[in-house]
Coordinates of C-alpha atoms and ligand atoms in Angstrom, one line a residue:
H30 CA 157.5 94.6 13.9
K31 CA 154.0 94.1 14.9
K32 CA 150.7 94.8 13.3
V33 CA 148.3 96.9 16.1
E34 CA 145.0 95.7 16.0
K35 CA 143.4 96.8 19.0
I36 CA 143.9 99.7 21.0
C37 CA 143.2 100.9 24.8
C38 CA 143.1 104.6 25.8
L39 CA 143.1 105.1 29.5
G40 CA 141.3 108.6 30.4
A41 CA 138.8 110.1 28.1
G42 CA 139.7 113.0 28.7
Y43 CA 140.2 116.5 25.8
V44 CA 143.1 114.6 25.1
G45 CA 142.2 110.9 25.0
G46 CA 139.1 111.6 23.7
P47 CA 140.0 113.2 20.3
T48 CA 142.8 111.6 19.9
C49 CA 141.9 108.1 19.4
A50 CA 138.6 109.0 17.9
V51 CA 140.7 110.5 15.2
I52 CA 142.8 107.4 15.5
A53 CA 139.8 105.2 15.0
A54 CA 138.4 107.1 12.3
R55 CA 142.0 107.0 10.0
N56 CA 142.2 103.6 10.7
P57 CA 139.3 102.1 10.0
H58 CA 140.3 98.4 10.5
V59 CA 142.0 98.8 14.5
Q60 CA 139.7 98.6 16.9
V61 CA 140.1 101.8 19.6
T62 CA 138.0 101.4 22.8
I63 CA 138.5 104.5 25.5
V64 CA 137.6 104.0 28.8
D65 CA 137.0 105.5 31.9
L66 CA 137.1 105.2 35.6
N67 CA 134.3 108.5 35.5
A68 CA 131.2 106.5 34.6
L69 CA 129.2 109.7 33.7
R70 CA 132.0 111.2 31.3
I71 CA 131.7 107.8 29.6
A72 CA 128.0 108.1 29.1
A73 CA 128.5 111.5 28.0
W74 CA 130.6 110.2 25.3
N75 CA 128.3 107.5 24.0
S76 CA 125.3 110.1 24.3
D77 CA 124.9 112.5 21.9
D78 CA 125.8 115.5 23.8
L79 CA 129.9 115.1 23.8
P80 CA 131.7 115.8 27.1
I81 CA 133.4 118.5 25.7
Y82 CA 132.7 121.0 23.0
E83 CA 135.5 120.5 19.9
P84 CA 134.6 122.3 16.4
G85 CA 134.3 118.8 14.2
L86 CA 134.9 116.0 17.2
D87 CA 130.5 115.5 16.7
E88 CA 131.4 114.3 13.1
V89 CA 134.1 112.5 14.0
V90 CA 132.7 110.5 16.5
K91 CA 129.8 109.7 14.8
S92 CA 131.7 108.4 11.9
C93 CA 132.9 105.3 13.6
R94 CA 131.6 105.0 16.9
G95 CA 129.9 101.4 17.2
R96 CA 131.8 100.8 14.5
N97 CA 135.6 100.5 15.7
L98 CA 135.4 103.2 18.3
F99 CA 133.4 102.4 21.8
F100 CA 133.9 104.4 24.6
S101 CA 133.5 101.5 28.0
T102 CA 134.0 101.6 31.9
D103 CA 135.0 98.5 31.4
V104 CA 138.6 98.5 31.9
D105 CA 140.1 95.5 32.5
K106 CA 138.4 93.9 29.5
A107 CA 139.8 97.5 27.3
I108 CA 143.4 96.3 28.5
I109 CA 144.0 92.5 28.1
E110 CA 141.8 92.6 24.8
A111 CA 144.4 95.8 23.3
D112 CA 148.1 95.3 21.6
L113 CA 148.9 99.1 22.1
I114 CA 147.3 101.2 25.5
F115 CA 147.8 104.6 25.8
V116 CA 147.8 106.1 29.0
S117 CA 145.9 109.8 28.7
V118 CA 145.0 110.1 32.3
N119 CA 145.3 113.5 34.4
T120 CA 148.9 114.9 35.9
P121 CA 147.5 117.8 37.8
T122 CA 149.8 120.4 40.0
K123 CA 150.3 118.7 43.4
T124 CA 148.5 120.8 45.8
Q125 CA 150.7 119.2 48.7
G126 CA 153.5 117.2 49.7
M127 CA 156.6 117.7 48.4
G128 CA 156.9 119.9 45.2
A129 CA 153.6 121.1 46.1
G130 CA 152.5 123.9 43.4
F131 CA 155.3 122.6 41.3
A132 CA 155.8 119.1 40.6
A133 CA 153.3 116.7 38.9
D134 CA 151.0 114.5 40.6
L135 CA 151.8 111.6 39.2
G136 CA 149.2 109.7 41.1
Y137 CA 147.0 108.8 38.2
V138 CA 149.8 107.4 36.0
E139 CA 151.2 105.1 38.3
S140 CA 147.3 103.7 39.4
A141 CA 146.5 103.4 35.5
T142 CA 150.4 101.8 35.2
R143 CA 149.6 99.6 38.0
H144 CA 146.2 98.3 36.8
I145 CA 147.5 97.2 33.5
A146 CA 150.8 95.2 34.8
K147 CA 147.7 93.3 36.9
V148 CA 145.6 92.3 34.4
A149 CA 147.7 92.4 31.2
Q150 CA 147.6 88.6 30.0
G151 CA 150.3 89.3 27.3
D152 CA 152.7 91.6 25.4
K153 CA 151.7 95.5 25.7
I154 CA 153.2 98.7 24.5
V155 CA 152.5 101.0 26.4
V156 CA 152.0 104.3 25.1
E157 CA 152.6 107.5 27.8
K158 CA 150.3 110.5 25.9
S159 CA 149.7 112.1 29.4
T160 CA 152.4 115.1 30.1
V161 CA 154.9 113.8 32.3
P162 CA 158.1 114.4 33.9
C163 CA 161.4 113.3 32.2
R164 CA 161.8 109.8 32.9
T165 CA 158.9 109.1 33.8
A166 CA 158.6 106.2 31.2
Q167 CA 161.6 104.1 33.7
S168 CA 159.0 104.8 36.5
M169 CA 156.1 102.9 34.4
R170 CA 159.0 100.5 33.2
F171 CA 160.2 99.6 37.1
I172 CA 156.3 99.0 37.6
L173 CA 155.2 96.9 34.9
E174 CA 158.0 94.1 35.6
A175 CA 157.6 94.4 39.1
N176 CA 154.0 93.5 38.8
A177 CA 153.6 91.6 35.7
R178 CA 152.6 88.3 35.4
P179 CA 155.5 85.9 34.5
G180 CA 156.9 86.0 31.0
I181 CA 155.2 89.1 29.4
H182 CA 157.2 91.7 28.3
F183 CA 156.1 95.9 27.9
D184 CA 157.5 98.2 25.9
I185 CA 157.4 101.8 26.4
L186 CA 157.1 104.7 24.1
S187 CA 156.3 108.3 24.9
N188 CA 154.0 110.3 22.4
P189 CA 153.2 113.3 23.9
E190 CA 150.4 115.2 22.3
F191 CA 150.5 118.6 20.9
L192 CA 147.0 119.6 20.2
A193 CA 145.7 122.6 21.3
E194 CA 142.0 123.2 22.6
G195 CA 139.3 124.5 20.2
T196 CA 141.7 123.2 17.1
A197 CA 142.2 119.9 18.4
I198 CA 140.8 118.5 15.6
A199 CA 142.5 119.7 13.2
D200 CA 145.3 119.5 14.9
L201 CA 145.4 115.8 14.7
M202 CA 144.1 115.6 11.5
N203 CA 147.0 117.7 10.4
P204 CA 149.5 118.1 12.9
D205 CA 152.9 119.8 12.5
R206 CA 154.6 116.6 14.0
V207 CA 154.3 113.7 15.4
L208 CA 156.5 112.8 18.4
I209 CA 157.7 108.8 19.5
G210 CA 160.5 108.3 22.3
S211 CA 161.4 104.8 22.5
L212 CA 164.5 103.2 24.4
N213 CA 167.1 102.7 21.6
T214 CA 167.3 99.0 21.7
E215 CA 165.5 96.4 19.1
A216 CA 162.2 95.5 21.3
G217 CA 162.2 99.5 21.6
R218 CA 162.7 100.2 17.8
S219 CA 159.8 97.9 17.0
A220 CA 157.5 99.0 19.5
A221 CA 158.2 102.5 17.9
A222 CA 157.8 101.3 14.5
S223 CA 154.0 100.0 15.2
L224 CA 153.1 102.9 16.6
V225 CA 154.4 104.9 13.5
D226 CA 152.1 102.6 11.7
I227 CA 148.9 103.8 13.1
Y228 CA 149.6 107.3 12.4
A229 CA 151.4 106.4 9.1
G230 CA 147.5 106.1 8.6
W231 CA 146.8 109.7 7.9
I232 CA 150.6 111.7 8.2
K233 CA 153.2 111.5 6.4
R234 CA 156.1 109.6 7.4
E235 CA 158.6 112.5 7.4
Q236 CA 156.6 114.4 9.6
I237 CA 156.5 111.6 12.3
I238 CA 159.6 112.1 14.2
T239 CA 161.5 108.9 16.5
T240 CA 163.5 110.0 19.4
N241 CA 165.1 108.5 22.5
L242 CA 162.5 108.2 25.5
W243 CA 164.0 111.2 27.3
S244 CA 164.0 113.7 24.4
S245 CA 160.3 112.6 23.8
E246 CA 159.4 113.3 27.1
L247 CA 161.3 116.6 27.6
T248 CA 160.4 118.2 24.4
K249 CA 156.7 118.2 25.4
L250 CA 157.8 120.0 28.6
A251 CA 160.4 122.7 26.2
A252 CA 157.2 123.4 23.0
N253 CA 154.6 124.7 26.0
A254 CA 157.2 126.5 28.1
M255 CA 158.7 128.3 24.9
L256 CA 154.9 128.8 23.2
A257 CA 153.7 130.7 26.9
Q258 CA 157.3 132.1 27.2
R259 CA 156.3 133.5 23.6
I260 CA 153.4 135.1 25.4
S261 CA 154.8 136.5 28.6
S262 CA 157.4 138.5 26.0
I263 CA 154.8 139.9 24.0
N264 CA 153.0 140.7 27.2
A265 CA 155.9 142.1 28.8
L266 CA 156.4 144.4 26.3
S267 CA 152.6 145.5 26.4
A268 CA 153.2 147.1 29.6
I269 CA 155.7 149.1 28.1
C270 CA 153.4 149.9 24.8
E271 CA 150.6 150.9 27.9
A272 CA 153.8 153.5 29.6
T273 CA 154.8 155.3 25.9
G274 CA 152.0 155.0 23.3
A275 CA 153.5 152.3 21.0
D276 CA 151.0 150.2 20.6
V277 CA 151.8 146.1 21.1
D278 CA 149.4 145.1 17.6
E279 CA 152.0 146.9 15.6
V280 CA 155.3 145.9 17.6
S281 CA 154.1 142.1 17.5
Y282 CA 153.2 142.1 13.4
A283 CA 156.5 143.8 12.6
C284 CA 158.5 141.5 14.9
G285 CA 156.8 138.8 13.5
L286 CA 157.6 139.5 9.9
D287 CA 161.2 138.6 10.5
T288 CA 161.1 134.8 9.8
R289 CA 163.4 134.1 12.8
I290 CA 160.7 135.4 15.0
G291 CA 157.5 134.2 12.9
P292 CA 154.3 135.7 13.1
K293 CA 152.3 133.1 15.5
F294 CA 151.4 133.0 19.3
L295 CA 152.5 136.9 19.4
K296 CA 149.1 138.4 20.4
A297 CA 149.1 140.1 23.2
S298 CA 146.3 139.2 26.5
V299 CA 145.3 139.4 29.8
G300 CA 147.5 136.6 29.8
F301 CA 147.6 133.0 29.2
G302 CA 145.3 130.1 30.9
G303 CA 144.3 126.8 30.3
S304 CA 145.3 123.1 31.8
C305 CA 149.0 122.9 30.4
F306 CA 151.2 126.1 30.2
Q307 CA 151.2 126.8 34.0
K308 CA 151.4 123.1 35.0
D309 CA 153.8 122.4 32.3
I310 CA 156.3 125.1 32.9
L311 CA 156.3 124.3 36.8
N312 CA 156.6 120.6 36.3
L313 CA 160.1 122.3 34.4
V314 CA 160.6 124.6 37.2
Y315 CA 160.9 121.3 39.8
L316 CA 162.6 119.2 37.5
S317 CA 165.2 122.1 37.3
E318 CA 165.4 122.6 41.1
S319 CA 166.2 118.7 41.1
L320 CA 168.9 119.0 39.3
H321 CA 170.4 121.3 41.1
L322 CA 169.7 124.2 38.6
P323 CA 168.4 127.3 40.2
E324 CA 169.4 129.5 37.5
V325 CA 167.3 127.0 35.4
A326 CA 164.5 127.1 37.5
A327 CA 164.5 131.0 38.0
Y328 CA 164.7 131.5 34.6
W329 CA 161.2 129.3 33.6
K330 CA 159.5 130.7 36.3
Q331 CA 159.6 134.3 35.4
V332 CA 157.2 133.1 32.5
V333 CA 154.6 132.2 35.2
E334 CA 155.3 135.5 37.2
M335 CA 155.3 137.6 34.5
N336 CA 151.6 136.1 33.4
E337 CA 150.3 136.3 36.5
Y338 CA 151.6 140.5 36.8
Q339 CA 149.9 140.7 33.6
K340 CA 146.2 139.5 35.4
K341 CA 147.0 142.2 38.2
R342 CA 147.9 145.2 35.9
F343 CA 145.0 145.4 33.5
V344 CA 142.5 145.2 37.3
N345 CA 144.7 147.2 38.0
R346 CA 143.9 149.6 35.1
I347 CA 140.1 148.8 35.7
I348 CA 140.4 150.1 39.2
S349 CA 141.8 153.1 38.3
C350 CA 140.0 154.0 35.3
L351 CA 137.3 153.7 37.3
F352 CA 137.9 156.2 39.7
N353 CA 139.7 154.0 41.9
T354 CA 136.6 152.1 43.1
L355 CA 134.7 149.6 42.3
T356 CA 132.5 148.9 45.2
G357 CA 129.0 148.2 44.1
K358 CA 129.8 149.1 40.6
K359 CA 128.4 146.4 37.8
I360 CA 131.4 144.7 35.8
A361 CA 130.1 142.9 33.0
I362 CA 132.8 139.9 32.1
L363 CA 132.4 138.7 28.4
G364 CA 133.8 135.4 28.2
F365 CA 135.5 132.8 31.1
A366 CA 137.1 130.1 28.7
F367 CA 140.5 130.0 28.9
K368 CA 140.4 130.7 24.7
K369 CA 137.7 131.3 22.0
D370 CA 136.3 127.6 20.5
T371 CA 136.2 125.8 23.9
G372 CA 134.3 125.2 27.4
D373 CA 137.3 124.8 29.2
T374 CA 137.8 127.1 32.0
R375 CA 140.9 125.4 33.8
E376 CA 143.7 128.5 34.6
S377 CA 141.2 131.1 32.7
P378 CA 142.8 134.6 33.6
A379 CA 138.8 135.4 33.9
I380 CA 138.9 133.2 37.1
T381 CA 141.7 135.3 38.5
L382 CA 140.3 138.6 37.4
C383 CA 136.8 137.5 39.2
K384 CA 138.8 137.1 42.2
Y385 CA 140.2 140.3 42.1
L386 CA 137.0 142.6 41.4
R387 CA 135.2 140.6 44.0
A388 CA 138.0 141.9 46.3
E389 CA 137.2 145.6 45.0
R390 CA 133.5 144.9 46.5
A391 CA 132.3 145.2 42.7
N392 CA 129.0 142.9 41.0
V393 CA 130.5 141.0 38.6
A394 CA 128.1 139.3 35.8
I395 CA 129.7 137.3 33.5
Y396 CA 128.4 135.7 30.2
D397 CA 130.3 132.9 27.9
P398 CA 128.4 131.2 25.4
K399 CA 129.7 127.9 26.1
V400 CA 130.5 127.5 29.6
A401 CA 128.2 125.7 31.8
E402 CA 126.9 128.1 34.6
S403 CA 127.7 125.0 37.1
Q404 CA 131.2 125.3 35.8
I405 CA 131.7 128.7 37.2
W406 CA 130.3 127.9 40.0
M407 CA 132.6 125.4 40.7
D408 CA 135.7 127.5 39.4
L409 CA 134.9 130.8 41.4
T410 CA 134.0 128.4 44.8
E411 CA 137.2 126.5 44.4
P412 CA 139.1 126.2 47.8
G413 CA 141.4 129.1 48.1
I414 CA 139.5 131.4 46.2
T415 CA 135.7 131.4 48.4
D416 CA 134.0 128.7 49.4
D417 CA 130.9 130.6 50.3
L418 CA 128.5 130.0 47.2
A419 CA 125.4 132.3 48.8
K420 CA 128.0 134.8 49.9
L421 CA 129.3 134.6 46.3
Q422 CA 125.4 134.5 44.5
K423 CA 125.0 138.5 46.1
Q424 CA 128.3 139.7 44.4
I425 CA 127.9 137.7 41.0
S426 CA 125.5 136.5 38.3
I427 CA 125.4 134.8 35.5
A428 CA 123.9 136.1 32.0
D429 CA 122.3 134.3 29.5
S430 CA 123.9 136.6 26.7
A431 CA 126.1 139.5 26.4
Y432 CA 123.5 142.4 26.5
A433 CA 122.0 140.8 30.2
A434 CA 125.5 141.0 31.3
C435 CA 125.8 144.5 30.0
K436 CA 122.9 145.7 31.3
G437 CA 123.8 148.9 33.8
A438 CA 127.0 148.5 33.3
D439 CA 129.9 151.0 34.5
A440 CA 132.3 148.4 32.8
V441 CA 132.4 145.7 30.1
V442 CA 135.6 143.6 30.0
V443 CA 136.6 141.1 27.1
C444 CA 138.2 138.2 28.6
T445 CA 137.9 135.6 25.8
E446 CA 138.3 136.6 22.6
W447 CA 135.2 135.0 21.5
D448 CA 134.3 136.3 17.5
E449 CA 130.2 137.5 19.0
F450 CA 131.9 139.8 21.3
R451 CA 133.7 141.2 18.0
N452 CA 132.0 145.0 16.6
T453 CA 130.5 143.3 13.3
R454 CA 128.9 140.9 15.7
L455 CA 127.3 142.9 19.0
D456 CA 125.7 145.8 19.1
Y457 CA 127.5 147.7 20.5
R458 CA 125.6 151.2 20.0
K459 CA 122.9 148.7 22.1
V460 CA 125.0 147.9 24.7
Y461 CA 126.3 151.5 25.2
E462 CA 122.9 152.8 25.5
M463 CA 122.0 150.2 28.2
M464 CA 125.1 150.8 30.4
N465 CA 125.8 153.4 33.1
K466 CA 127.7 156.6 32.3
P467 CA 130.4 157.0 31.7
A468 CA 130.3 153.9 29.8
F469 CA 133.9 151.6 30.1
I470 CA 135.0 149.3 27.9
F471 CA 138.1 147.3 29.0
D472 CA 139.7 144.8 26.1
G473 CA 141.7 141.9 27.2
R474 CA 141.7 140.6 23.8
L475 CA 142.6 142.9 21.4
I476 CA 139.4 141.7 19.4
L477 CA 137.5 145.2 19.2
D478 CA 137.5 148.5 17.0
Q479 CA 138.5 151.3 19.4
K480 CA 137.7 154.0 17.2
E481 CA 134.8 153.0 16.4
L482 CA 133.6 152.2 20.3
E483 CA 135.0 155.7 20.6
S484 CA 132.7 157.2 17.9
I485 CA 129.8 155.5 20.4
G486 CA 130.8 157.2 23.1
F487 CA 132.4 154.6 24.6
H488 CA 135.9 154.8 26.9
V489 CA 138.1 152.5 25.6
E490 CA 140.7 150.9 27.1
M491 CA 143.5 148.5 25.1
I492 CA 146.1 146.0 26.7
G493 CA 148.9 147.6 25.0
R494 CA 147.6 150.6 24.1
P495 CA 148.3 154.1 25.4
R496 CA 145.5 154.9 28.1
G497 CA 142.4 156.7 26.9
N498 CA 143.7 160.1 27.8
F499 CA 147.4 159.3 26.9
E500 CA 147.1 160.0 23.0
T501 CA 145.9 163.7 24.1
S502 CA 148.9 164.6 26.3
M503 CA 151.0 162.7 23.3
Q504 CA 149.6 165.1 20.5
W505 CA 152.9 167.4 20.8
E506 CA 153.9 167.3 17.3
Ligands
NAD28 P1 141.5 115.3 31.7 O1 141.1 115.4 33.5 O2 140.6 115.8 30.9 O3 140.9 113.8 31.2 C1 141.5 112.4 32.3 C2 140.6 111.7 32.4 O4 141.5 110.1 32.9 C3 139.5 111.7 33.3 O5 138.4 111.4 32.5 C4 140.2 110.6 34.3 O6 138.7 110.1 35.0 C5 140.4 109.3 33.7 N1 141.1 108.5 34.5 C6 142.7 108.8 35.7 N2 143.0 107.7 35.9 C7 142.3 106.9 35.1 C8 142.6 105.5 35.7 N3 143.6 104.6 35.9 N4 141.9 104.8 34.3 C9 141.0 105.1 33.6 N5 140.6 106.7 33.6 C10 141.4 107.4 33.9 O7 142.9 115.5 31.1 P2 143.5 116.0 29.6 O8 143.5 117.5 29.5 O9 142.9 115.0 29.0 O10 145.0 115.5 29.7 C11 145.6 114.1 29.8 C12 146.8 114.3 29.9 O11 147.4 115.3 28.6 C13 147.5 115.4 31.0 O12 149.0 114.9 30.8 C14 147.9 116.4 30.2 O13 148.3 117.6 30.8 C15 147.9 116.4 28.9 N6 147.5 116.9 27.7 C16 146.8 117.9 28.0 C17 146.2 119.0 26.8 C18 145.0 119.7 26.8 O14 144.4 119.9 25.9 N7 144.0 119.6 27.6 C19 147.1 119.2 25.1 C20 148.3 118.1 25.3 C21 148.6 117.1 26.7
UDX29 C1 148.3 124.4 24.3 C2 149.3 124.4 23.5 O1 149.3 125.3 22.4 C3 149.7 122.6 23.0 O2 150.3 122.4 21.9 C4 149.7 122.1 23.9 O3 149.1 120.2 23.3 C5 148.6 121.8 25.1 O4 148.7 123.4 25.6 P1 146.1 125.2 24.4 O5 146.5 125.4 26.1 O6 144.9 124.3 24.2 O7 147.3 124.3 24.3 O8 145.7 126.1 23.8 P2 146.4 127.6 23.5 O9 146.4 128.1 22.1 O10 147.7 127.0 23.4 O11 146.2 128.5 24.3 C6 146.8 128.7 26.0 C7 146.6 130.3 26.1 O12 147.3 131.0 25.5 C8 145.4 130.7 25.7 O13 144.6 131.2 27.4 C9 145.5 131.6 24.6 O14 144.1 132.9 25.2 C10 146.6 132.5 25.0 N1 147.2 133.4 23.8 C11 147.4 131.9 22.7 C12 147.5 134.4 23.8 O15 147.3 135.1 24.8 N2 148.2 134.7 22.9 C13 148.6 134.4 21.7 O16 149.3 135.0 21.0 C14 148.6 132.8 22.0

């Protein structure tokens, strides 16, 4: 099989950037060029202030940028030079037309594919890195073959990415597995072997799995659906805990000790967010429906519905604890990112929460250590949420510290599990002093020490633990 010397990646996003930076770092003899249509993004990748925040990313990029790693807007040149091309463009949920709200918008994948066909002057291995519906590789092949110059041969591989944000570099350096799907033909197997060689630069061979194309495409949707399903399962149980006096952390710990269940991904929360889970499950729902499998579709759809329910339930608890009215009350939102150690806010539960709190006419003060202020305004003014920035700014403010957000607040709501919100890091005595009384604190991430906060004087409400006044009514033993 062919030895890859030059790689190009279309799309310098959360996946393309870190993935190909690690490939370059671990394959010093391979030239890697990451291109994007967005010139601002490329300029940021070439600067000291990278466009995304990931622990360890700066070091990896700095170790090989300008040596064998390049960021460029010259898409044509990078395609022409490359032996292997990753397609790592965005595949958002369609917002209109057939399948709106469910199906993946494959417009960016198709235009990237057409771009490759148009400019390629020799044979290429084209790798789907984007998360796509099952059988997208077939459409890509069709488009490539219909538009290519005569005599040019394309091999298409599926190589889904399993990295999670916030731990992207660690996940890429030490993945559970790498999955490569190909056609079961000689050409297909040989293209797969070329890509295996790249990953073998730092990953053990036995962790590099090769399958057929459709299994590989489906595995990505399946893995995300199963991970999200675990969170919805524990969140569904958190509602039972709150109503009965069970403690969801104890339930999750005891269940997780069963080696068949395992301890990971069983942390109850205000709901899962991130760019992938909801999008990929809805994509799977749409796929099931188009295959005339309505029961299968309904099964997976419930994972997303449970997540919506969890966010709504949390807000209802805030409202009912605050004496059924939030009008004019100040609510401090600690954390706006969808999880800690990332500045990404896509599908963050905090966005939904702020929307609900606004509808209750609360005054909301938001603090997040990594999310840019402009990003928060953009998220809260998305069409369908609200489009009037001036009106929004009367109700919502952005604070530059947790203390500033909590000053004069009636309630503090932890939405993201940033370490700096833990009892050991934030001075909750100081927070208590500066709040209106009674001072409420709602922990949507189960990171706070309830007993200690109560001893300060807070009224504490935790996901998956009984209501503050519940314990006393339970002391019948
Ligand atoms: P992103 O929006 O951060 O980046 C995609 C980039 O592609 C954008 O910068 C865009 O300008 C660029 N682009 C679009 N069309 C292009 C074209 N024709 N040529 C060159 N560049 C083009 O998206 P992302 O988060 O990196 O996700 C990319 C894919 O990876 C998606 O399919 C996503 O589902 C999947 N994925 C994401 C994650 C994650 O954690 N974000 C994890 C696994 C898989
Ligand atoms: C996810 C997948 O983990 C990753 O494999 C895939 O490639 C992309 O999608 P990501 O969205 O970056 O990664 O983060 P992840 O750590 O999976 O968290 C997703 C959401 O679930 C976050 O909002 C997180 O806070 C929440 N979560 C996670 C919980 O509420 N409880 C848990 O136990 C774990």
